[in-house]
Coordinates of C-alpha atoms in Angstrom, one line a residue:
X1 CA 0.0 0.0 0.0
X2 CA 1.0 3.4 -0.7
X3 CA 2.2 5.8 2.5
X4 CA 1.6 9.1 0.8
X5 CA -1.5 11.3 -0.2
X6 CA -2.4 13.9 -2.2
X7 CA -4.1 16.6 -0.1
X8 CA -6.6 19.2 -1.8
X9 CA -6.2 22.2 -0.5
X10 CA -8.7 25.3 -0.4
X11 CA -6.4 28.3 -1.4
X12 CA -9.1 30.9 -0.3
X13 CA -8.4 29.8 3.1
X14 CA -5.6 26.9 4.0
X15 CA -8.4 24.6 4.9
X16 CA -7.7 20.7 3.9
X17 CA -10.5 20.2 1.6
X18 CA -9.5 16.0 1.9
X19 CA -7.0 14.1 1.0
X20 CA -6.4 10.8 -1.4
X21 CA -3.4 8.2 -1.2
X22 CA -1.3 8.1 -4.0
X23 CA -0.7 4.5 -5.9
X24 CA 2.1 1.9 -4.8
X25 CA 4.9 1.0 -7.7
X26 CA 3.1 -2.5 -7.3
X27 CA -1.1 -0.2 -8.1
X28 CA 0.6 1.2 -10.8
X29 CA 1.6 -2.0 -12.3
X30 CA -2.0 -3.4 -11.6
X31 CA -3.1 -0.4 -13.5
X32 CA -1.0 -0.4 -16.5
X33 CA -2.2 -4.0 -16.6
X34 CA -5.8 -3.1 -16.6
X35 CA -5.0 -0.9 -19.4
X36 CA -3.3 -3.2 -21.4
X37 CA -6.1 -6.0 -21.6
X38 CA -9.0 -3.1 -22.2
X39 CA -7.6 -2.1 -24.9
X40 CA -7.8 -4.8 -27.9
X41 CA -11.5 -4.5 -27.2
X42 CA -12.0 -0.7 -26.9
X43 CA -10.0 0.2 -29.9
X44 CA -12.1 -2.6 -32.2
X45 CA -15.1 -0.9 -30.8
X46 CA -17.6 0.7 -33.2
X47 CA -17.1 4.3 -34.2
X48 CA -21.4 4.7 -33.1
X49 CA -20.4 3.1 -29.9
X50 CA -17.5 5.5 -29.0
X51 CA -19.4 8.5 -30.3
X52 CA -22.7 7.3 -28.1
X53 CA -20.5 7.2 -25.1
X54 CA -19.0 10.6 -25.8
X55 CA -22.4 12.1 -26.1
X56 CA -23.5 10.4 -22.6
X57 CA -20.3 12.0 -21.1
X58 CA -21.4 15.7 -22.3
X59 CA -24.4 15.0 -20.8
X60 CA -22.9 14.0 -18.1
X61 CA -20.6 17.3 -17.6
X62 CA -23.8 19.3 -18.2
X63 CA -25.6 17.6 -15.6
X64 CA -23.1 18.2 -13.3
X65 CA -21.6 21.8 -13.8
X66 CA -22.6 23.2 -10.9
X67 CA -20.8 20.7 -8.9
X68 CA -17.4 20.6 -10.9
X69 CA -17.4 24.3 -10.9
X70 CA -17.8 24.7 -7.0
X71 CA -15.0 22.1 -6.7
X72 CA -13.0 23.7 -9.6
X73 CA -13.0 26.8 -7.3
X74 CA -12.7 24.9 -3.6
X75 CA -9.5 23.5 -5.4
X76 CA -8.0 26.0 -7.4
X77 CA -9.8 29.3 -6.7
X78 CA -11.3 29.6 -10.1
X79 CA -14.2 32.2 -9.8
X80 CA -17.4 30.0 -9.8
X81 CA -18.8 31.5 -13.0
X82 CA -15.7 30.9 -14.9
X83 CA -15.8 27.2 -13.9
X84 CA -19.3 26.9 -15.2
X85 CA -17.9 28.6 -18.6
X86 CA -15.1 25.4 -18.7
X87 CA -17.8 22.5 -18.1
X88 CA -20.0 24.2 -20.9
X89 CA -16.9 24.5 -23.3
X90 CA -16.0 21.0 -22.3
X91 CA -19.0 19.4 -23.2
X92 CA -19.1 21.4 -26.5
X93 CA -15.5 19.9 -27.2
X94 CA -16.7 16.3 -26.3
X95 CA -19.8 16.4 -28.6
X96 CA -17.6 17.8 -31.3
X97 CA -15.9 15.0 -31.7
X98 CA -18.8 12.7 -30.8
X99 CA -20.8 14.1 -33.7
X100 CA -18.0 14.7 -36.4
X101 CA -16.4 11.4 -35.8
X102 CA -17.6 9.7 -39.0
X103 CA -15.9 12.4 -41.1
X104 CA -12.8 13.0 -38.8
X105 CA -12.3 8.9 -38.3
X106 CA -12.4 8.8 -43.0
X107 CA -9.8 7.9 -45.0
X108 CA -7.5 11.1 -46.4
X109 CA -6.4 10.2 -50.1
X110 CA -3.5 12.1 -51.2
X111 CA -1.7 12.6 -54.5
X112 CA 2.0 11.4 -54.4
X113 CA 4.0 11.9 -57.1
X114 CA 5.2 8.4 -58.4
X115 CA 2.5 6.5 -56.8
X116 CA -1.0 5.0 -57.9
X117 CA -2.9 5.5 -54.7
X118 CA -1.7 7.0 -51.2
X119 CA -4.1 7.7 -48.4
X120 CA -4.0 8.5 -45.1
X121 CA -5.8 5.4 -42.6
X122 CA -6.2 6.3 -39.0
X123 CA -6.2 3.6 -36.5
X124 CA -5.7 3.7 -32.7
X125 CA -2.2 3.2 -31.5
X126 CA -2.3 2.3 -27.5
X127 CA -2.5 3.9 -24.4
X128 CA -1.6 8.0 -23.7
X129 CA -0.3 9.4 -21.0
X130 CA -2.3 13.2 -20.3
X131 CA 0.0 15.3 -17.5
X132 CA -2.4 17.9 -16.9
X133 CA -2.6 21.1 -15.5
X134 CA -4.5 22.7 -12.2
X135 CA -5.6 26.3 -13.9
X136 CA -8.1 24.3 -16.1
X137 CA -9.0 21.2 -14.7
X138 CA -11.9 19.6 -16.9
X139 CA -11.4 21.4 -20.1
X140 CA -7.9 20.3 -20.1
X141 CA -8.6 16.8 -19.4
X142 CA -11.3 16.8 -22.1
X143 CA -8.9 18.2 -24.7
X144 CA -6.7 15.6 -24.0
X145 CA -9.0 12.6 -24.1
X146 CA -11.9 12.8 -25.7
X147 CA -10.4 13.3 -28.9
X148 CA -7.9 10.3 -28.3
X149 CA -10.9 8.1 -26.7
X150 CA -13.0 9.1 -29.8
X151 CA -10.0 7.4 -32.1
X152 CA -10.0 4.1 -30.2
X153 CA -6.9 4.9 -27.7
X154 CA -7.0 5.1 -24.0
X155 CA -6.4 7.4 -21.9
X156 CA -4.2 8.1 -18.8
X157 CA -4.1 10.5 -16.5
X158 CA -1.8 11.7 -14.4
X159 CA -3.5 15.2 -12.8
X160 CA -2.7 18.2 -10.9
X161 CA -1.6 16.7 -7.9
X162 CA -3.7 19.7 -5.9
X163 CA -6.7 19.3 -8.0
X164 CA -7.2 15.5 -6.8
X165 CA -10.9 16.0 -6.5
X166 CA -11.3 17.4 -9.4
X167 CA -9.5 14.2 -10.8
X168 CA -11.7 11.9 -9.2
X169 CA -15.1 13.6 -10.1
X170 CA -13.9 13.9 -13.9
X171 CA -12.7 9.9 -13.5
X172 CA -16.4 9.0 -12.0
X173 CA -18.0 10.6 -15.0
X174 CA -15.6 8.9 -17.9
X175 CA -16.8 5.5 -15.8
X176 CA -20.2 6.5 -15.9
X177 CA -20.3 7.5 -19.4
X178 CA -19.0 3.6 -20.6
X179 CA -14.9 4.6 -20.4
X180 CA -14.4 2.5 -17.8
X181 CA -11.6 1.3 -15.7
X182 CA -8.3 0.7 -17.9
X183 CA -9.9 2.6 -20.9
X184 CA -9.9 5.9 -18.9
X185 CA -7.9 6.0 -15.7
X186 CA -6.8 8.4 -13.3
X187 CA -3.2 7.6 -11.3
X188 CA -2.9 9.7 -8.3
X189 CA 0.8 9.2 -8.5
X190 CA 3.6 12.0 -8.0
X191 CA 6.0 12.9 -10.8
X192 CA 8.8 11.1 -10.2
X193 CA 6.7 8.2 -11.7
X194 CA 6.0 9.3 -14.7
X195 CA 9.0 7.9 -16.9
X196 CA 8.3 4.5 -15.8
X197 CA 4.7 5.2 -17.4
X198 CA 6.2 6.6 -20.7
X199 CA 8.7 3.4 -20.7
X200 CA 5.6 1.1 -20.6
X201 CA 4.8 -1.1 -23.8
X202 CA 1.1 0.0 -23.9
X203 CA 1.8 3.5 -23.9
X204 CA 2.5 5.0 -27.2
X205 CA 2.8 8.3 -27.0
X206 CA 2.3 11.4 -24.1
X207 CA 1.3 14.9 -23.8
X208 CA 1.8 17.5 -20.8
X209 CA 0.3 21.2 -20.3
X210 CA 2.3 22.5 -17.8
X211 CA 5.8 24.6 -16.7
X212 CA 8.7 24.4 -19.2
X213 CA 10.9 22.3 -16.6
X214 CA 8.2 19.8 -16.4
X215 CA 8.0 20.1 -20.2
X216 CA 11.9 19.2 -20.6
X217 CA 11.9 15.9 -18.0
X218 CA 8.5 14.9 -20.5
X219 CA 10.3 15.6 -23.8
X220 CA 13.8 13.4 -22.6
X221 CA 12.0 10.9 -20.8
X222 CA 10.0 10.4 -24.4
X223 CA 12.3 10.9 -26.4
X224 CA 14.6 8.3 -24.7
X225 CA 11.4 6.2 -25.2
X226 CA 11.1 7.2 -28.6
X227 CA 7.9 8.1 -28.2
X228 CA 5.8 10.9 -29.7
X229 CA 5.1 13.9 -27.2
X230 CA 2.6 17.2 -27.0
X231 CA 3.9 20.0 -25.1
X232 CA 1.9 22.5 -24.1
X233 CA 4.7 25.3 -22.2
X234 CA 4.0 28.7 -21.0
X235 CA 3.7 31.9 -23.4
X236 CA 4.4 36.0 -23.6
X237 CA 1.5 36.8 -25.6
X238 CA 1.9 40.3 -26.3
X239 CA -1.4 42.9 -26.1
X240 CA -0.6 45.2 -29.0
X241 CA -2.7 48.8 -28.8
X242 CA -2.7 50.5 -32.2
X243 CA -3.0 54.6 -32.5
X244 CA -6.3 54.0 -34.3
X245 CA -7.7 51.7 -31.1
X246 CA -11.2 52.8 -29.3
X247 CA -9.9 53.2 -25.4
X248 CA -11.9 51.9 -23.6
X249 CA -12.4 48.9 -25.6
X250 CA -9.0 48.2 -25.6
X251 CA -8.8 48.2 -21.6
X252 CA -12.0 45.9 -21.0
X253 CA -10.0 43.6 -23.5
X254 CA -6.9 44.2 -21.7
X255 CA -8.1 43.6 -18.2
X256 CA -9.8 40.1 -19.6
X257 CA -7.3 39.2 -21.4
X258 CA -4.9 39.4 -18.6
X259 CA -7.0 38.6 -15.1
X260 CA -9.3 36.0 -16.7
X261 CA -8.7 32.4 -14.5
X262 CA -7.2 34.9 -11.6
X263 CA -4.4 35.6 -14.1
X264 CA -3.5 32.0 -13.9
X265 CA -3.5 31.2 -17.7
X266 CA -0.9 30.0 -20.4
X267 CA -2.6 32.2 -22.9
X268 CA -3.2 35.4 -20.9
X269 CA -2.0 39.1 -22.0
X270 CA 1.6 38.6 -20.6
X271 CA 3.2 42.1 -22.0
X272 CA 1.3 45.1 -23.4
X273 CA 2.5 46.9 -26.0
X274 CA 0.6 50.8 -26.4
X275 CA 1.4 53.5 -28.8
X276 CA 2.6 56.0 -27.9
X277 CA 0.4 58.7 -28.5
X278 CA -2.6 56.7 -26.2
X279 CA -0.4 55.1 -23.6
X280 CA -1.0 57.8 -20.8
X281 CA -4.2 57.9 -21.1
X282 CA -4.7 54.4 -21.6
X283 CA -2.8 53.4 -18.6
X284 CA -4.6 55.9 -16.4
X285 CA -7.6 54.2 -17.4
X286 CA -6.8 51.0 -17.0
X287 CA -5.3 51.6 -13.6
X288 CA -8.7 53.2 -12.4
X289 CA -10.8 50.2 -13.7
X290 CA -8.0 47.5 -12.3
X291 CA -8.3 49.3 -8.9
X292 CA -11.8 48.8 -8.8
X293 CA -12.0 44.7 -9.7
X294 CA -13.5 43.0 -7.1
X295 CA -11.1 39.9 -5.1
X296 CA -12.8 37.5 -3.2
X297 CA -14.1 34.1 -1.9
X298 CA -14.3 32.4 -5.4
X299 CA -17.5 31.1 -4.3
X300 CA -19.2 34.3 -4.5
X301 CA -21.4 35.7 -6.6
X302 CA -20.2 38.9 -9.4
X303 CA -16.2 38.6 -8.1
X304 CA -13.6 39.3 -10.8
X305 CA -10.4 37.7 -8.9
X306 CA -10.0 34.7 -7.3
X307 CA -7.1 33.6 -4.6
X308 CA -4.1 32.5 -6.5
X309 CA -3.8 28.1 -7.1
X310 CA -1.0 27.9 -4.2
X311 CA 0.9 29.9 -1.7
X312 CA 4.3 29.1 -3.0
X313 CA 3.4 30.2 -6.8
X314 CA 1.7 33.4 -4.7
X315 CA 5.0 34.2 -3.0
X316 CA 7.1 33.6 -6.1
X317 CA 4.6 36.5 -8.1
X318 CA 5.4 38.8 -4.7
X319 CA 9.0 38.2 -5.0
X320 CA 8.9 39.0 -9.2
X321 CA 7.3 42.1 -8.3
X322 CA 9.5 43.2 -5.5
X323 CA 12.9 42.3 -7.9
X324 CA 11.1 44.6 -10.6
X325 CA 10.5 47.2 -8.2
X326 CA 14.1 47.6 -7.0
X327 CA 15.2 47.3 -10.3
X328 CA 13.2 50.5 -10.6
X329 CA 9.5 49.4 -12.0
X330 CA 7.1 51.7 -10.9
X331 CA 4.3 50.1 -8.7
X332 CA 0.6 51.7 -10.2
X333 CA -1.8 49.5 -7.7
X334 CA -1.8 46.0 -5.6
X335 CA 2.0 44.6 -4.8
X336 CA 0.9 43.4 -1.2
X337 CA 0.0 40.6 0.1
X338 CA -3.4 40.9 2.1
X339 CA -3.5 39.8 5.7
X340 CA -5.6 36.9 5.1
X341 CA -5.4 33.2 5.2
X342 CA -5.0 31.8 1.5
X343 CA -3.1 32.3 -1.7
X344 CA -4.3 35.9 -1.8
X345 CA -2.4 38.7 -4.2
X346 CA -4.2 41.6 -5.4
X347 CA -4.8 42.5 -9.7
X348 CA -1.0 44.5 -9.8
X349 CA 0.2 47.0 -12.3
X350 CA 3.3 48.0 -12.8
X351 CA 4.6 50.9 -14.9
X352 CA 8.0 52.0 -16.5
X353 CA 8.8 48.3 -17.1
X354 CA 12.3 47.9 -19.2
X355 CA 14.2 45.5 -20.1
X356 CA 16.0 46.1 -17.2
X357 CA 13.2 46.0 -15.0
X358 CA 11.5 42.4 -15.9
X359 CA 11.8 39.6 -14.0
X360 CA 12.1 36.6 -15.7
X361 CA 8.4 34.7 -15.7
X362 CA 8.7 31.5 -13.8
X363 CA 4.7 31.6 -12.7
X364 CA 1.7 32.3 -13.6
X365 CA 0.7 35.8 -12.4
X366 CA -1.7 38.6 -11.8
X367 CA -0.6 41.6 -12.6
X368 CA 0.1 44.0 -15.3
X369 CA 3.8 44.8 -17.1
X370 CA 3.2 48.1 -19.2
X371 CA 5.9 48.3 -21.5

């Protein structure tokens, strides 16, 4: 039996939410072996079949939104109406593929110079490995599986380990929906046992959504392997403000694009780029509307910010905002930390960012870098 747990943890106030124990080397192995004898008869199952099962599972995640989303923000701190957003995009996702899968499933001819006939056939190749992310924890499971589960592979899931609830509900409706044990299956395992997952026979291939360090251990281990891998790494998607932009627009866009999921997302506003000639009074703007965003308990109603995921990623943000500070950064608004239990920060802008002044990124954060 296995000594350790994973503990969920609400970051809105430090309470232990519950806490799950992680697999043994010897439940991993029982695991891997479930997988491997559910597959031959999964992947020869009818494209109707795996398309009615995909359709129950959107019901499914419909049926249940309310529940996911008040555990998506216990867990993670995701404002409650922005986890109801992820079950209903989600389920879209999951009926895409249950209702396109006739035409996406079709042989591709192609012309090839020299040949009679050459076409494209796509047949399911094993088990993969999904290392997933806390700051979306359905709709990143969903993009991960139900377009591999739709093409007759199986899934496995290595989660979050401080979304483990989250895990389990998501694992509960696969199950209920006809994926069951060993087609979809959740291993509550820490990361120092992933390789020996990629290095399995039934697993053919692996993709992660997460930091770029987890994304370089992924990418060796499979590659060692020589296996196929998906990384999904951070990003410092720029915000560009034209001289021809409408103001105020441009802020409400600004301000979503950056503090949407608490900040907390791979594909958030990381640097904004203004012209000249509307950068002071954009940023005055801008500051005025950030200073009057609402933070609290994700669980209530008409908030705009959320507590951050963890503590430690909070205190890493503080720190990258203090460096950027002394290095002569010009603090607008926020930059403390409130005196409150949980992963609190406040929305942050900082002004007369240069070069010199950034911090490298090394977390997901809340604030703003005007540049």
């Amino acid at each position: 039996m296995s000594n350790k747990t994973l503990t969920a943890t609400n970051p809105a106030n430090d309470n232990v939410l519950n806490e799950y124990a992680t697999l043994s080397k010897d439940d991993l192995a029982r695991k891997l072996d479930q997988t491997r004898e559910s597959y031959p008869a999964y992947s020869q199952l009818p494209l109707e079949e795996r398309a009615r099962r995909l359709n129950v599972l959107a019901d499914l995640i419909d049926e249940h939104k309310e529940e996911m989303a008040t555990l998506i923000a216990r867990e993670m701190g995701k404002p409650y109406q922005q986890g109801l957003s992820e079950t209903q995009i989600s389920s879209s996702i999951t009926r895409f593929y249950a209702d396109n899968l006739d035409e996406l499933m079709d042989p591709e001819p192609r012309d090839v110079e020299g040949a009679e006939s050459a076409m494209i056939i796509k047949d399911p190749m094993g088990a993969v490995l999904g290392v997933m992310p806390w700051n979306y924890p359905l709709y990143q499971v969903v993009r991960f599986a139900a377009p591999n589960l739709a093409g007759g592979n199986v899934c496995l899931l290595k989660h979050a380990s401080n979304v483990p609830g989250c895990a389990e509900l998501i694992t509960q409706l696969f199950h209920k929906a006809g994926f069951e044990e060993g087609v979809f299956t959740w291993l509550p395992i820490g990361a120092e046992m992933v390789e020996s997952i990629i290095n399995d026979p039934i697993v053919c291939g692996v993709t992660l959504t997460g930091s770029e360090e987890a994304g370089r251990k992924v990418a060796q281990q499979a590659g060692a392997a020589l296996k196929p891998s998906v990384l999904e790494l951070g990003g410092i998607d720029p915000l560009i403000v034209l001289d021809d932009a409408e103001i105020e627009r441009a802020v409400d866009l600004a301000i979503a694009g950056r503090f949407d999921n608490t900040g907390q997302s791979c594909a958030a506003s990381k640097r904004l780029i203004v012209d000249k000639s509307l950068a002071k009074d954009f940023t005055a703007r801008l500051i005025e509307k950030v200073k009057q965003m609402r933070m609290d308990d994700p669980l209530v109603e008409g908030i705009d910010i959320g507590p951050m995921s963890r503590k430690d990623l909070r205190d890493d943000l503080h720190d990258q905002v203090q460096r950027a500070i002394k290095a002569g950064a010009k603090l607008e608004c926020g930059g403390e930390i409130p005196d409150r239990a949980g992963a609190w920060y406040p929305p942050t802008v900082l002004s007369n960012v240069t070069q010199a002044t950034q911090p490298s990124m090394k977390s997901y954060s809340a604030r703003w870098r005007l540049s």
